[in-house]
mmCIF file of C-alpha atoms in Angstrom:
data_model
loop_
_atom_site.group_PDB
_atom_site.id
_atom_site.type_symbol
_atom_site.label_atom_id
_atom_site.label_comp_id
_atom_site.label_asym_id
_atom_site.label_seq_id
_atom_site.Cartn_x
_atom_site.Cartn_y
_atom_site.Cartn_z
ATOM 1 C CA MET A 64 -24.007 4.155 -4.496
ATOM 2 C CA ARG A 65 -20.257 4.579 -4.883
ATOM 3 C CA THR A 66 -17.856 1.662 -4.854
ATOM 4 C CA PRO A 67 -16.361 1.118 -1.389
ATOM 5 C CA VAL A 68 -12.800 2.401 -1.081
ATOM 6 C CA GLN A 69 -10.259 -0.390 -0.704
ATOM 7 C CA ILE A 70 -8.132 -0.194 2.442
ATOM 8 C CA LYS A 71 -4.483 -1.207 2.763
ATOM 9 C CA ILE A 72 -2.691 -1.243 6.103
ATOM 10 C CA CYS A 73 1.026 -1.265 5.325
ATOM 11 C CA GLY A 74 4.276 -1.725 7.227
ATOM 12 C CA LEU A 75 2.941 -4.611 9.313
ATOM 13 C CA THR A 76 5.528 -6.462 11.395
ATOM 14 C CA ARG A 77 3.467 -8.188 14.129
ATOM 15 C CA ARG A 78 0.816 -10.884 13.891
ATOM 16 C CA GLU A 79 -1.429 -9.035 16.370
ATOM 17 C CA ASP A 80 -1.465 -5.998 14.074
ATOM 18 C CA VAL A 81 -2.276 -8.223 11.096
ATOM 19 C CA GLU A 82 -5.234 -9.643 13.007
ATOM 20 C CA ASN A 83 -6.453 -6.207 14.098
ATOM 21 C CA ALA A 84 -6.302 -4.920 10.515
ATOM 22 C CA ILE A 85 -8.420 -7.882 9.404
ATOM 23 C CA LYS A 86 -10.814 -7.527 12.339
ATOM 24 C CA TYR A 87 -11.665 -3.926 11.468
ATOM 25 C CA GLY A 88 -12.024 -4.538 7.738
ATOM 26 C CA ALA A 89 -8.765 -3.983 5.837
ATOM 27 C CA ASN A 90 -8.771 -5.436 2.308
ATOM 28 C CA TYR A 91 -4.996 -5.465 1.793
ATOM 29 C CA LEU A 92 -2.094 -6.041 4.183
ATOM 30 C CA GLY A 93 1.315 -4.626 3.275
ATOM 31 C CA PHE A 94 4.676 -6.067 4.321
ATOM 32 C CA VAL A 95 7.912 -4.185 3.641
ATOM 33 C CA LEU A 96 10.677 -6.404 2.273
ATOM 34 C CA VAL A 97 13.226 -3.585 1.925
ATOM 35 C CA PRO A 98 16.140 -4.247 4.329
ATOM 36 C CA SER A 99 16.857 -0.546 4.926
ATOM 37 C CA SER A 100 13.312 0.115 6.192
ATOM 38 C CA PRO A 101 12.523 0.244 9.932
ATOM 39 C CA ARG A 102 9.461 -1.866 9.012
ATOM 40 C CA PHE A 103 11.484 -4.585 7.265
ATOM 41 C CA VAL A 104 10.104 -8.106 7.626
ATOM 42 C CA PRO A 105 12.923 -10.696 7.470
ATOM 43 C CA ARG A 106 12.407 -13.801 5.348
ATOM 44 C CA VAL A 107 12.178 -16.029 8.433
ATOM 45 C CA CYS A 108 9.107 -14.142 9.745
ATOM 46 C CA ARG A 109 7.054 -13.826 6.559
ATOM 47 C CA ARG A 110 5.114 -17.093 6.497
ATOM 48 C CA GLU A 111 4.065 -16.738 10.129
ATOM 49 C CA LEU A 112 2.681 -13.250 9.475
ATOM 50 C CA ILE A 113 0.548 -14.259 6.495
ATOM 51 C CA SER A 114 -0.453 -17.849 7.200
ATOM 52 C CA GLY A 115 -4.125 -18.737 7.599
ATOM 53 C CA LEU A 116 -5.533 -15.368 6.495
ATOM 54 C CA PRO A 117 -9.081 -15.096 5.134
ATOM 55 C CA GLU A 118 -9.140 -15.578 1.355
ATOM 56 C CA LYS A 119 -10.755 -12.175 0.789
ATOM 57 C CA VAL A 120 -7.799 -10.379 2.414
ATOM 58 C CA LYS A 121 -4.842 -9.967 0.037
ATOM 59 C CA THR A 122 -1.177 -9.685 0.969
ATOM 60 C CA VAL A 123 1.155 -7.131 -0.608
ATOM 61 C CA ALA A 124 4.953 -7.424 -0.633
ATOM 62 C CA VAL A 125 6.638 -4.023 -0.887
ATOM 63 C CA VAL A 126 10.011 -4.205 -2.647
ATOM 64 C CA ALA A 127 12.429 -1.608 -4.018
ATOM 65 C CA ASP A 128 14.957 -2.075 -6.827
ATOM 66 C CA LEU A 129 15.040 -5.823 -6.321
ATOM 67 C CA ASN A 130 16.830 -7.362 -9.303
ATOM 68 C CA ASP A 131 17.251 -10.902 -7.980
ATOM 69 C CA GLU A 132 14.860 -12.968 -10.120
ATOM 70 C CA ALA A 133 15.005 -15.961 -7.760
ATOM 71 C CA GLU A 134 14.006 -13.817 -4.789
ATOM 72 C CA LEU A 135 11.236 -12.155 -6.801
ATOM 73 C CA ALA A 136 9.899 -15.589 -7.747
ATOM 74 C CA GLU A 137 9.917 -16.616 -4.093
ATOM 75 C CA ILE A 138 8.034 -13.441 -3.138
ATOM 76 C CA ARG A 139 5.474 -13.991 -5.914
ATOM 77 C CA GLU A 140 4.823 -17.468 -4.583
ATOM 78 C CA LEU A 141 4.256 -16.232 -1.037
ATOM 79 C CA PHE A 142 2.316 -12.978 -1.553
ATOM 80 C CA ASP A 143 -0.719 -12.068 -3.652
ATOM 81 C CA ILE A 144 0.687 -8.778 -4.969
ATOM 82 C CA ILE A 145 4.112 -7.183 -5.418
ATOM 83 C CA GLN A 146 4.299 -3.414 -4.962
ATOM 84 C CA PHE A 147 7.408 -1.973 -6.622
ATOM 85 C CA HIS A 148 8.471 1.015 -4.569
ATOM 86 C CA GLY A 149 11.915 1.879 -5.955
ATOM 87 C CA GLN A 150 13.302 3.460 -9.110
ATOM 88 C CA GLU A 151 11.900 0.737 -11.364
ATOM 89 C CA ASN A 152 10.761 1.954 -14.779
ATOM 90 C CA PRO A 153 6.932 2.072 -14.597
ATOM 91 C CA GLU A 154 6.758 0.859 -18.207
ATOM 92 C CA HIS A 155 8.476 -2.409 -17.208
ATOM 93 C CA ILE A 156 5.840 -3.340 -14.634
ATOM 94 C CA SER A 157 2.798 -5.059 -16.007
ATOM 95 C CA GLY A 158 -0.113 -7.263 -15.378
ATOM 96 C CA PRO A 159 -2.225 -8.503 -12.520
ATOM 97 C CA GLY A 160 -0.599 -8.683 -9.138
ATOM 98 C CA GLU A 161 1.899 -5.892 -9.836
ATOM 99 C CA TRP A 162 1.539 -2.397 -8.406
ATOM 100 C CA LYS A 163 3.908 0.541 -8.881
ATOM 101 C CA ALA A 164 4.450 3.313 -6.334
ATOM 102 C CA VAL A 165 4.993 6.713 -7.941
ATOM 103 C CA THR A 166 5.151 10.370 -6.967
ATOM 104 C CA ALA A 167 4.119 13.656 -8.560
ATOM 105 C CA LYS A 168 7.682 14.011 -9.876
ATOM 106 C CA LEU A 169 6.863 11.546 -12.660
ATOM 107 C CA ASN A 170 5.333 12.615 -15.935
ATOM 108 C CA ILE A 171 1.638 11.792 -16.223
ATOM 109 C CA ASP A 172 2.138 10.657 -19.848
ATOM 110 C CA VAL A 173 4.627 8.011 -18.668
ATOM 111 C CA LEU A 174 2.185 6.802 -16.034
ATOM 112 C CA GLU A 175 -0.659 6.520 -18.516
ATOM 113 C CA HIS A 176 1.380 3.915 -20.409
ATOM 114 C CA CYS A 177 2.383 1.979 -17.306
ATOM 115 C CA ARG A 178 0.655 -1.413 -17.402
ATOM 116 C CA ALA A 179 0.820 -2.030 -13.651
ATOM 117 C CA ASP A 180 -2.504 -3.214 -12.269
ATOM 118 C CA CYS A 181 -2.577 -0.242 -9.897
ATOM 119 C CA LEU A 182 -0.547 2.902 -9.175
ATOM 120 C CA VAL A 183 0.211 3.792 -5.561
ATOM 121 C CA ILE A 184 0.544 7.584 -5.399
ATOM 122 C CA ASP A 185 2.937 8.360 -2.559
ATOM 123 C CA SER A 186 4.783 11.309 -1.030
ATOM 124 C CA ASP A 187 7.934 12.658 -2.674
ATOM 125 C CA ARG A 188 9.580 11.973 0.709
ATOM 126 C CA GLY A 189 9.097 8.219 0.299
ATOM 127 C CA GLY A 190 6.956 5.473 1.803
ATOM 128 C CA GLY A 191 6.359 5.550 5.551
ATOM 129 C CA SER A 192 7.562 9.155 5.862
ATOM 130 C CA GLY A 193 4.270 10.458 7.224
ATOM 131 C CA HIS A 194 4.192 13.252 4.612
ATOM 132 C CA CYS A 195 1.211 13.724 2.311
ATOM 133 C CA CYS A 196 1.527 13.279 -1.416
ATOM 134 C CA ASP A 197 0.315 15.876 -3.902
ATOM 135 C CA TRP A 198 -3.452 15.358 -3.704
ATOM 136 C CA ASP A 199 -4.101 17.462 -6.821
ATOM 137 C CA PHE A 200 -1.768 15.228 -8.846
ATOM 138 C CA ALA A 201 -3.381 12.144 -7.299
ATOM 139 C CA ALA A 202 -6.856 13.408 -8.219
ATOM 140 C CA ARG A 203 -5.776 13.918 -11.841
ATOM 141 C CA MET A 204 -4.353 10.405 -11.938
ATOM 142 C CA ALA A 205 -7.514 8.961 -10.355
ATOM 143 C CA GLU A 206 -9.479 10.230 -13.356
ATOM 144 C CA LYS A 207 -7.273 8.148 -15.670
ATOM 145 C CA ARG A 208 -6.082 5.128 -13.668
ATOM 146 C CA LYS A 209 -6.887 2.836 -10.776
ATOM 147 C CA ILE A 210 -4.919 4.420 -7.923
ATOM 148 C CA ILE A 211 -4.230 3.899 -4.259
ATOM 149 C CA LEU A 212 -3.654 7.122 -2.334
ATOM 150 C CA ALA A 213 -0.749 6.879 0.116
ATOM 151 C CA GLY A 214 1.477 9.253 2.051
ATOM 152 C CA GLY A 215 0.605 10.981 5.310
ATOM 153 C CA LEU A 216 -2.907 9.604 5.698
ATOM 154 C CA THR A 217 -4.322 9.496 9.231
ATOM 155 C CA PRO A 218 -7.712 8.870 10.856
ATOM 156 C CA GLU A 219 -8.097 12.667 10.935
ATOM 157 C CA ASN A 220 -7.522 13.423 7.242
ATOM 158 C CA VAL A 221 -8.486 10.270 5.337
ATOM 159 C CA SER A 222 -12.133 11.155 4.699
ATOM 160 C CA GLY A 223 -11.138 14.574 3.314
ATOM 161 C CA ALA A 224 -8.491 12.945 1.139
ATOM 162 C CA ILE A 225 -11.015 10.502 -0.316
ATOM 163 C CA GLU A 226 -13.477 13.312 -0.990
ATOM 164 C CA LYS A 227 -10.837 15.306 -2.894
ATOM 165 C CA VAL A 228 -9.018 12.530 -4.765
ATOM 166 C CA HIS A 229 -11.672 9.792 -5.306
ATOM 167 C CA PRO A 230 -9.098 6.973 -5.239
ATOM 168 C CA TRP A 231 -9.809 3.281 -5.757
ATOM 169 C CA GLY A 232 -8.015 2.645 -2.469
ATOM 170 C CA VAL A 233 -6.063 4.196 0.387
ATOM 171 C CA ASP A 234 -2.826 3.066 2.041
ATOM 172 C CA VAL A 235 -1.718 3.900 5.587
ATOM 173 C CA SER A 236 1.422 3.017 7.520
ATOM 174 C CA SER A 237 2.832 5.628 9.908
ATOM 175 C CA GLY A 238 -0.612 7.201 10.381
ATOM 176 C CA VAL A 239 -1.760 4.234 12.491
ATOM 177 C CA GLU A 240 1.499 3.602 14.364
ATOM 178 C CA ILE A 241 2.837 3.965 17.865
ATOM 179 C CA SER A 242 6.368 3.636 16.457
ATOM 180 C CA PRO A 243 7.733 2.355 13.104
ATOM 181 C CA GLY A 244 6.254 -1.093 12.492
ATOM 182 C CA ILE A 245 4.212 -1.105 15.711
ATOM 183 C CA LYS A 246 0.562 -0.355 15.026
ATOM 184 C CA SER A 247 -2.098 1.047 17.352
ATOM 185 C CA GLU A 248 -5.287 -1.012 17.400
ATOM 186 C CA GLU A 249 -7.316 2.098 18.197
ATOM 187 C CA LYS A 250 -5.811 4.055 15.301
ATOM 188 C CA ILE A 251 -6.438 1.180 12.886
ATOM 189 C CA ARG A 252 -10.052 0.981 14.093
ATOM 190 C CA LYS A 253 -10.556 4.725 13.782
ATOM 191 C CA PHE A 254 -8.886 4.957 10.349
ATOM 192 C CA ILE A 255 -11.084 2.236 8.888
ATOM 193 C CA SER A 256 -14.263 3.500 10.563
ATOM 194 C CA GLU A 257 -13.694 6.968 9.060
ATOM 195 C CA ILE A 258 -13.644 5.407 5.598
ATOM 196 C CA LYS A 259 -16.644 3.135 6.103
ATOM 197 C CA LYS A 260 -19.001 5.567 7.818
#
């Protein structure tokens, strides 16, 4: 029996969407802390969104090119995992609780030496774009590393993506949305049920 695929619902901005993701079985909840993103969660809203969650559900803070050590320390204290989604050097990210988002543009040799706990393979167009990443590249990486497949996943294509790539986990944002940051309960339910069936 294969290991169940881990499920991350990302770009959450509303408590009701957080609760729906948990209700249907998400393992990880992603919150975008990049001010330029339409899914940005301001500092004042963060504790309310993640307070009182079940211990088995982990929170992921998505940051990009954040060089403020004090702010990073504050984020580490609040969230279980930090996902670095900018131009950070993959070789500088290490250890438990640190993920690095990468694309097929990066050299596989570089990624093999990255000590991040997990690599999030995303579209060349960037997170939340709704465009698929290079599944062939992702499949090659999945043979070498613990990866989360992201980029353009939907309830309609996620089972095929898992079959082709064999990732440790999958990550969805725009594929379960009504509009940026506003999730559809039905799409969340359908996305997760496609993975678990």
